[in-house]
């Protein structure tokens, strides 16, 4: 089935497959950790049990998602050694310390306080429990910061020199960490994580409102999610535009592929809303376009010239169809989120936020769109960087380990089987938890460790379980 496919292609597919599974869990847990911190703070401030019930509901979902995110990400680090050892050797002096900082300063922070957040309210008191919850949220943001610094350096390398053996040697860590695309990429990704979580929470709230419009917890979570959609989506669109302008400055070929500009436009480039890229003929077939709008968006001038892929050698072009379509999926979903946010704002002003079944159905349908948009954005970013791993400096074909295609194919098949089985089951379990009302006791999970082996007699377990509402 995989005969005739090169080891490079298989290795790229394997990494893309594993990171695609992995990225959806951090995209959810980053936003959900912050949501939990807000819920806990509101509970401490108001003593409204609705917030406590929602906190206990979502913390269990967070625990499962966090665990799957950790496990799904472990194999990627091994692939740096097995499939991409040349890249690891050459770029390791730069990216190795950054990834170590992520583990030491961020992941350990999350993992260290996670147990207190999940099980410690009645054991450490409200203040320390709030601190632990805040540290988990802060740790997830720190994890995103370090990982995005690594990825951004690969997109816009800075602060390095190249040794005689071809290794990238750090010269200025400030320039490495805060490379030209890092601030834009960090803001864009964190906002995407918040929106992903908002639409999941909104979908769960909408589901339970469709069943019972008087459900207090469903009302509260739906209202909070819709505020996030209404406020953050316009900010995200603005951040995405700024990120696009930064990409045009530092990675113009990627923007050419995103826009579908095979030809240069010396007197203003059109915005191609849709079409079918034809790489063989170097054109967009059946293009639906608005004249000169791309120049206005990218250069703020209707008549500004924009270069096309005709100025770039074929060997420097990314796979245009993939980048072209993934970019439109991301942007299209972003505007769909904006529409839902505005719809919810109108419903709120009319006093119908909780009694608008079509809005609730739309929000239920929009539940997974944050994940799809994150994946589409990641595909745009990573495929648009090709044919390089370190943009403009180290080609992907020169980053591959000396591995045989059959060996990579075997491990790829194993990953596909295991990932779909393990993470498919985990995702189904999360969906089953979300299907239950927030006030449902336990959701199938205990609020304390089941038993420390040999230390807690089975009959004493109930006495150790917290008495707070679940």
Coordinates of C-alpha atoms in Angstrom, one line a residue:
X1 CA 0.0 0.0 0.0
X2 CA 2.9 2.4 0.8
X3 CA 5.2 1.0 -1.9
X4 CA 7.0 3.7 -4.0
X5 CA 6.6 6.4 -1.3
X6 CA 9.9 7.9 -0.1
X7 CA 11.2 7.8 3.4
X8 CA 11.0 11.6 3.6
X9 CA 7.4 11.7 2.6
X10 CA 6.5 8.9 5.1
X11 CA 8.4 10.6 7.9
X12 CA 6.7 13.9 7.2
X13 CA 3.3 12.2 7.2
X14 CA 4.1 10.4 10.4
X15 CA 5.1 13.6 12.2
X16 CA 2.1 15.4 10.8
X17 CA -0.2 12.6 11.9
X18 CA 1.1 12.5 15.5
X19 CA 1.2 16.3 15.9
X20 CA -2.3 16.7 14.5
X21 CA -3.6 14.3 17.2
X22 CA -1.5 16.1 19.8
X23 CA -2.3 19.7 19.1
X24 CA -6.0 19.4 19.6
X25 CA -5.5 18.5 23.3
X26 CA -3.3 21.4 24.3
X27 CA -5.5 23.7 22.2
X28 CA -8.3 22.7 24.5
X29 CA -6.4 22.4 27.8
X30 CA -4.8 25.9 27.5
X31 CA -8.1 27.6 27.3
X32 CA -9.8 25.2 29.7
X33 CA -7.2 25.7 32.4
X34 CA -7.8 29.5 32.3
X35 CA -11.6 28.9 32.3
X36 CA -11.2 26.8 35.4
X37 CA -9.1 29.5 37.1
X38 CA -11.9 32.1 36.3
X39 CA -14.6 29.7 37.6
X40 CA -12.7 29.1 40.8
X41 CA -12.1 32.8 41.4
X42 CA -15.7 33.6 40.8
X43 CA -16.7 30.8 43.3
X44 CA -14.4 32.3 46.0
X45 CA -15.7 35.8 45.3
X46 CA -19.4 35.2 45.1
X47 CA -19.9 31.8 46.8
X48 CA -22.4 31.0 44.1
X49 CA -22.5 27.2 44.0
X50 CA -23.2 27.3 40.2
X51 CA -19.5 28.3 39.7
X52 CA -18.3 25.5 42.0
X53 CA -20.5 22.9 40.2
X54 CA -19.1 24.1 36.8
X55 CA -15.6 24.0 38.2
X56 CA -16.0 20.4 39.4
X57 CA -17.6 19.4 36.1
X58 CA -14.9 20.9 33.8
X59 CA -11.9 19.9 36.0
X60 CA -12.6 16.3 35.4
X61 CA -12.9 16.8 31.6
X62 CA -9.6 18.8 31.8
X63 CA -7.9 16.0 33.7
X64 CA -8.7 13.5 30.9
X65 CA -7.8 15.9 28.1
X66 CA -4.5 16.9 29.9
X67 CA -3.5 13.3 30.2
X68 CA -4.2 12.5 26.5
X69 CA -2.3 15.6 25.5
X70 CA 0.8 14.5 27.5
X71 CA 0.8 11.0 26.1
X72 CA 0.1 12.0 22.5
X73 CA 3.1 14.4 22.6
X74 CA 5.7 12.0 23.9
X75 CA 6.3 10.2 20.7
X76 CA 7.1 13.4 18.8
X77 CA 10.3 13.9 20.7
X78 CA 11.4 10.4 19.8
X79 CA 10.8 11.2 16.1
X80 CA 13.4 13.9 16.3
X81 CA 15.9 11.2 17.0
X82 CA 14.6 8.4 14.8
X83 CA 13.4 10.2 11.7
X84 CA 14.9 13.6 11.9
X85 CA 18.3 13.1 13.5
X86 CA 20.1 15.3 11.0
X87 CA 17.8 18.2 11.9
X88 CA 18.3 17.5 15.6
X89 CA 22.0 17.5 15.2
X90 CA 22.1 20.8 13.3
X91 CA 19.4 22.7 15.1
X92 CA 19.7 21.0 18.5
X93 CA 22.0 23.7 20.1
X94 CA 19.2 26.2 19.6
X95 CA 15.9 24.3 19.9
X96 CA 17.2 21.7 22.5
X97 CA 17.5 24.2 25.4
X98 CA 14.2 25.9 24.5
X99 CA 12.3 22.5 24.7
X100 CA 14.1 21.7 28.0
X101 CA 12.9 25.1 29.4
X102 CA 9.4 24.1 28.4
X103 CA 9.6 20.9 30.4
X104 CA 11.4 22.4 33.4
X105 CA 9.5 25.7 33.8
X106 CA 6.1 24.9 32.3
X107 CA 5.2 21.2 32.2
X108 CA 6.6 20.5 35.7
X109 CA 4.6 23.5 36.9
X110 CA 1.4 22.2 35.4
X111 CA 2.0 18.6 36.6
X112 CA 3.1 19.7 40.1
X113 CA 0.0 21.7 40.9
X114 CA -2.5 19.5 38.9
X115 CA -3.1 17.1 41.8
X116 CA -3.8 20.0 44.2
X117 CA -6.2 21.5 41.8
X118 CA -8.0 18.2 41.2
X119 CA -8.1 16.8 44.7
X120 CA -6.9 19.4 47.2
X121 CA -9.6 21.9 47.9
X122 CA -10.6 20.3 51.3
X123 CA -7.0 19.5 52.1
X124 CA -5.1 22.7 51.5
X125 CA -7.7 25.4 51.9
X126 CA -9.3 27.8 49.3
X127 CA -6.3 30.2 49.0
X128 CA -3.7 27.6 48.2
X129 CA -6.2 25.7 46.0
X130 CA -6.8 28.9 44.0
X131 CA -3.0 29.4 43.8
X132 CA -2.6 25.9 42.4
X133 CA -5.4 26.4 39.9
X134 CA -3.7 29.6 38.8
X135 CA -0.4 27.9 38.4
X136 CA -1.9 25.1 36.3
X137 CA -3.3 27.8 34.0
X138 CA -0.1 29.8 34.0
X139 CA 1.9 26.6 33.3
X140 CA -0.2 25.8 30.2
X141 CA 0.4 29.3 28.9
X142 CA 4.2 28.9 29.6
X143 CA 4.2 25.6 27.7
X144 CA 2.6 27.3 24.7
X145 CA 5.2 30.1 25.0
X146 CA 8.2 27.9 24.8
X147 CA 6.9 25.6 22.1
X148 CA 5.8 28.5 19.9
X149 CA 9.2 30.1 20.4
X150 CA 10.8 26.9 19.0
X151 CA 8.4 26.8 16.1
X152 CA 8.7 30.5 15.4
X153 CA 12.5 30.3 15.3
X154 CA 12.2 27.6 12.7
X155 CA 10.0 30.0 10.7
X156 CA 12.0 33.1 11.2
X157 CA 15.5 32.2 12.5
X158 CA 17.5 34.8 14.4
X159 CA 20.3 35.2 16.9
X160 CA 22.4 32.3 15.5
X161 CA 25.6 31.6 13.6
X162 CA 26.4 28.5 11.6
X163 CA 29.5 26.5 12.5
X164 CA 31.8 24.8 10.1
X165 CA 30.0 21.5 10.6
X166 CA 26.7 23.1 9.7
X167 CA 25.3 23.4 13.3
X168 CA 23.3 26.4 14.3
X169 CA 25.1 28.0 17.2
X170 CA 23.3 30.3 19.6
X171 CA 24.6 33.9 19.7
X172 CA 21.8 35.9 21.2
X173 CA 19.1 34.1 23.2
X174 CA 16.9 37.2 23.4
X175 CA 16.8 37.2 19.5
X176 CA 16.3 33.5 19.4
X177 CA 13.4 33.4 21.9
X178 CA 11.8 36.7 20.7
X179 CA 12.4 36.1 17.0
X180 CA 10.4 38.2 14.5
X181 CA 7.3 36.0 14.2
X182 CA 7.1 34.8 17.8
X183 CA 4.9 37.6 19.3
X184 CA 2.4 37.3 16.5
X185 CA 2.3 33.5 16.5
X186 CA 2.0 33.4 20.3
X187 CA -1.0 35.8 20.5
X188 CA -2.7 34.1 17.5
X189 CA -2.3 30.6 19.0
X190 CA -3.4 31.5 22.6
X191 CA -6.4 33.4 21.3
X192 CA -7.2 30.3 19.1
X193 CA -7.0 28.1 22.2
X194 CA -9.4 30.4 24.1
X195 CA -11.8 30.4 21.2
X196 CA -11.5 26.6 20.8
X197 CA -12.5 26.2 24.5
X198 CA -15.2 28.8 24.3
X199 CA -17.0 27.0 21.5
X200 CA -16.7 23.6 23.2
X201 CA -18.1 25.1 26.4
X202 CA -20.7 26.9 24.4
X203 CA -21.7 23.7 22.6
X204 CA -22.0 21.8 25.8
X205 CA -24.1 24.6 27.3
X206 CA -26.3 24.7 24.2
X207 CA -26.8 20.9 24.3
X208 CA -28.1 21.1 27.9
X209 CA -30.2 24.2 27.2
X210 CA -31.9 22.4 24.3
X211 CA -32.8 19.7 26.8
X212 CA -33.7 22.1 29.7
X213 CA -33.6 25.8 29.2
X214 CA -33.9 26.3 33.0
X215 CA -30.6 24.5 33.7
X216 CA -28.7 27.0 35.8
X217 CA -25.2 25.6 35.1
X218 CA -25.9 25.3 31.4
X219 CA -27.1 29.0 31.3
X220 CA -24.0 30.2 33.1
X221 CA -21.5 28.3 31.0
X222 CA -23.3 29.2 27.7
X223 CA -23.4 32.9 28.7
X224 CA -19.7 32.9 29.6
X225 CA -18.8 31.1 26.3
X226 CA -20.8 33.5 24.2
X227 CA -19.1 36.6 25.9
X228 CA -15.8 35.0 24.9
X229 CA -17.0 34.4 21.3
X230 CA -18.3 38.0 21.0
X231 CA -15.3 39.7 22.4
X232 CA -12.3 37.6 21.4
X233 CA -13.2 36.6 17.9
X234 CA -12.8 40.2 16.5
X235 CA -9.5 40.5 18.4
X236 CA -8.4 37.2 16.8
X237 CA -9.2 38.4 13.4
X238 CA -7.2 41.5 14.0
X239 CA -4.3 39.4 15.4
X240 CA -4.5 37.1 12.4
X241 CA -4.2 40.1 10.0
X242 CA -1.2 41.4 11.9
X243 CA 0.4 37.9 11.8
X244 CA -0.3 37.8 8.0
X245 CA 1.5 41.1 7.5
X246 CA 4.5 39.7 9.5
X247 CA 4.5 36.6 7.4
X248 CA 4.5 38.7 4.2
X249 CA 7.6 40.5 5.5
X250 CA 9.5 37.4 6.5
X251 CA 8.0 34.5 4.5
X252 CA 6.6 36.1 1.3
X253 CA 6.5 32.8 -0.6
X254 CA 4.1 31.3 2.0
X255 CA 1.7 34.3 1.5
X256 CA 1.9 33.8 -2.2
X257 CA 0.7 30.2 -1.7
X258 CA -2.0 31.2 0.8
X259 CA -3.4 33.8 -1.6
X260 CA -3.0 31.6 -4.7
X261 CA -1.0 34.2 -6.5
X262 CA 0.8 32.2 -9.2
X263 CA 1.3 35.4 -11.2
X264 CA 2.7 38.8 -10.1
X265 CA 0.3 41.7 -10.0
X266 CA 2.2 45.0 -10.6
X267 CA -1.0 47.1 -10.4
X268 CA -2.9 45.5 -7.5
X269 CA -3.6 41.9 -6.7
X270 CA -7.1 40.4 -6.4
X271 CA -8.4 38.5 -3.3
X272 CA -9.2 35.0 -4.5
X273 CA -12.1 33.9 -2.4
X274 CA -12.3 30.4 -3.8
X275 CA -10.9 28.4 -6.7
X276 CA -9.0 25.2 -7.5
X277 CA -5.2 25.5 -7.7
X278 CA -3.7 24.0 -10.8
X279 CA 0.0 23.5 -10.1
X280 CA 0.7 22.1 -13.6
X281 CA -0.6 25.1 -15.4
X282 CA 0.3 27.6 -12.6
X283 CA -3.1 29.1 -12.2
X284 CA -6.2 29.0 -10.1
X285 CA -9.1 27.5 -12.0
X286 CA -12.7 28.7 -11.5
X287 CA -11.4 31.6 -9.4
X288 CA -13.9 33.7 -7.6
X289 CA -12.1 36.9 -6.8
X290 CA -12.4 40.6 -5.8
X291 CA -10.1 42.8 -7.8
X292 CA -7.3 44.5 -5.9
X293 CA -8.6 43.6 -2.5
X294 CA -5.5 41.5 -1.6
X295 CA -3.3 44.5 -2.2
X296 CA -5.5 46.6 0.1
X297 CA -5.4 44.0 2.8
X298 CA -1.7 43.2 2.6
X299 CA -0.3 46.6 1.6
X300 CA -3.2 48.9 2.5
X301 CA -3.1 50.2 -1.0
X302 CA -5.5 49.1 -3.8
X303 CA -2.8 49.5 -6.5
X304 CA 0.2 48.2 -4.5
X305 CA 2.2 45.6 -6.5
X306 CA 2.4 42.0 -5.2
X307 CA 4.9 39.4 -6.4
X308 CA 3.6 36.0 -7.3
X309 CA 5.1 32.5 -7.5
X310 CA 6.4 33.3 -11.0
X311 CA 9.2 35.1 -9.2
X312 CA 10.2 31.9 -7.3
X313 CA 12.0 28.8 -8.6
X314 CA 9.8 25.7 -8.6
X315 CA 12.1 24.1 -6.1
X316 CA 11.3 26.8 -3.6
X317 CA 7.5 26.6 -3.9
X318 CA 5.4 25.0 -1.1
X319 CA 2.6 22.6 -2.0
X320 CA 0.2 25.4 -3.1
X321 CA -3.2 23.4 -3.0
X322 CA -2.7 22.3 0.6
X323 CA -1.8 25.8 1.8
X324 CA -4.5 27.5 -0.3
X325 CA -7.3 25.4 1.0
X326 CA -6.2 25.1 4.6
X327 CA -5.9 28.9 4.8
X328 CA -9.5 29.3 3.6
X329 CA -10.8 26.8 6.0
X330 CA -9.2 28.7 8.9
X331 CA -10.4 32.1 7.8
X332 CA -13.9 30.8 6.9
X333 CA -14.3 29.3 10.3
X334 CA -13.0 32.5 12.0
X335 CA -15.8 34.5 10.3
X336 CA -18.3 31.8 11.2
X337 CA -17.3 32.2 14.8
X338 CA -17.7 36.0 14.5
X339 CA -21.2 35.5 13.1
X340 CA -22.2 33.3 16.0
X341 CA -20.7 35.7 18.5
X342 CA -22.7 38.6 17.0
X343 CA -25.8 36.4 16.9
X344 CA -25.4 35.7 20.6
X345 CA -25.0 39.4 21.3
X346 CA -28.2 40.3 19.5
X347 CA -30.0 37.5 21.4
X348 CA -28.6 38.7 24.7
X349 CA -29.8 42.3 24.0
X350 CA -33.3 40.9 23.2
X351 CA -33.3 38.8 26.4
X352 CA -33.5 35.5 24.4
X353 CA -30.0 34.1 24.9
X354 CA -31.4 31.1 26.8
X355 CA -34.6 30.7 24.7
X356 CA -33.2 30.8 21.1
X357 CA -33.1 27.1 20.0
X358 CA -31.7 27.9 16.6
X359 CA -28.8 29.8 18.2
X360 CA -28.3 26.8 20.5
X361 CA -28.3 24.4 17.5
X362 CA -25.8 26.6 15.7
X363 CA -23.5 26.6 18.7
X364 CA -23.8 22.8 19.1
X365 CA -22.8 22.5 15.4
X366 CA -19.9 25.0 16.0
X367 CA -18.5 22.9 18.9
X368 CA -15.6 21.2 17.0
X369 CA -14.8 24.2 14.7
X370 CA -12.1 25.5 17.0
X371 CA -10.1 22.3 16.6
X372 CA -10.6 22.3 12.9
X373 CA -9.4 25.9 12.6
X374 CA -6.4 25.2 14.8
X375 CA -5.4 22.2 12.6
X376 CA -6.0 24.3 9.4
X377 CA -3.8 27.1 10.7
X378 CA -1.1 24.6 11.7
X379 CA -1.2 23.1 8.2
X380 CA -1.0 26.5 6.6
X381 CA 2.0 27.4 8.8
X382 CA 4.0 24.2 8.5
X383 CA 3.3 23.2 4.9
X384 CA 3.8 26.8 3.8
X385 CA 7.3 26.7 5.2
X386 CA 8.3 23.9 2.9
X387 CA 10.7 22.9 1.4
X388 CA 12.5 24.0 4.6
X389 CA 12.6 22.9 8.2
X390 CA 14.6 26.0 9.2
X391 CA 13.2 28.5 6.8
X392 CA 15.6 29.5 4.0
X393 CA 18.5 27.7 5.7
X394 CA 17.9 23.9 6.2
X395 CA 15.9 22.0 3.7
X396 CA 13.6 19.2 4.8
X397 CA 15.3 16.7 2.4
X398 CA 18.6 17.5 4.2
X399 CA 17.1 17.0 7.7
X400 CA 16.1 13.4 7.3
X401 CA 17.8 10.6 9.2
X402 CA 19.3 7.7 7.2
X403 CA 16.2 5.6 7.6
X404 CA 14.6 3.2 5.1
X405 CA 11.1 3.7 3.9
X406 CA 9.7 0.3 5.0
X407 CA 10.9 1.0 8.6
X408 CA 9.1 4.4 8.6
X409 CA 6.0 2.9 7.0
X410 CA 5.8 0.2 9.7
X411 CA 6.0 2.7 12.6
X412 CA 3.5 4.9 10.8
X413 CA 0.9 2.1 10.6
X414 CA 1.5 1.2 14.2
X415 CA 1.0 4.9 15.2
X416 CA -2.3 5.1 13.2
X417 CA -3.7 1.9 14.8
X418 CA -2.7 2.8 18.4
X419 CA -3.7 6.5 18.2
X420 CA -7.1 5.8 16.7
X421 CA -7.8 3.1 19.3
X422 CA -6.4 4.9 22.4
X423 CA -7.3 8.5 21.7
X424 CA -10.5 7.6 19.9
X425 CA -11.6 5.9 23.2
X426 CA -10.4 8.8 25.2
X427 CA -12.3 11.3 23.0
X428 CA -15.4 9.2 23.2
X429 CA -15.1 9.2 27.0
X430 CA -14.8 13.0 27.1
X431 CA -17.9 13.3 24.9
X432 CA -19.8 10.9 27.2
X433 CA -18.8 13.2 30.2
X434 CA -20.0 16.3 28.3
X435 CA -23.3 14.6 27.5
X436 CA -24.1 14.5 31.2
X437 CA -25.5 17.5 33.0
X438 CA -23.0 19.6 35.0
X439 CA -24.8 18.8 38.2
X440 CA -24.4 15.0 37.7
X441 CA -22.4 13.6 40.6
X442 CA -18.9 12.3 39.8
X443 CA -19.3 11.9 35.9
X444 CA -17.9 8.5 36.4
X445 CA -14.8 9.8 38.2
X446 CA -14.0 10.1 41.9
X447 CA -13.0 13.4 43.5
X448 CA -10.1 11.8 45.3
X449 CA -7.5 9.1 44.4
X450 CA -9.2 5.7 44.6
X451 CA -6.8 4.3 47.1
X452 CA -3.1 4.5 48.1
X453 CA -2.3 0.8 47.8
X454 CA -1.9 -0.9 51.2
X455 CA -2.5 2.4 53.2
X456 CA -6.3 3.0 53.0
X457 CA -8.6 0.2 54.0
X458 CA -11.4 -0.2 51.4
X459 CA -14.1 0.6 54.0
X460 CA -12.5 3.9 54.8
X461 CA -12.6 5.3 51.2
X462 CA -15.9 7.1 51.5
X463 CA -14.9 8.8 54.6
X464 CA -11.9 10.4 52.8
X465 CA -13.9 11.7 49.8
X466 CA -14.7 15.4 49.8
X467 CA -18.2 16.5 50.7
X468 CA -18.3 19.5 48.3
X469 CA -21.0 19.5 45.6
X470 CA -20.0 17.8 42.3

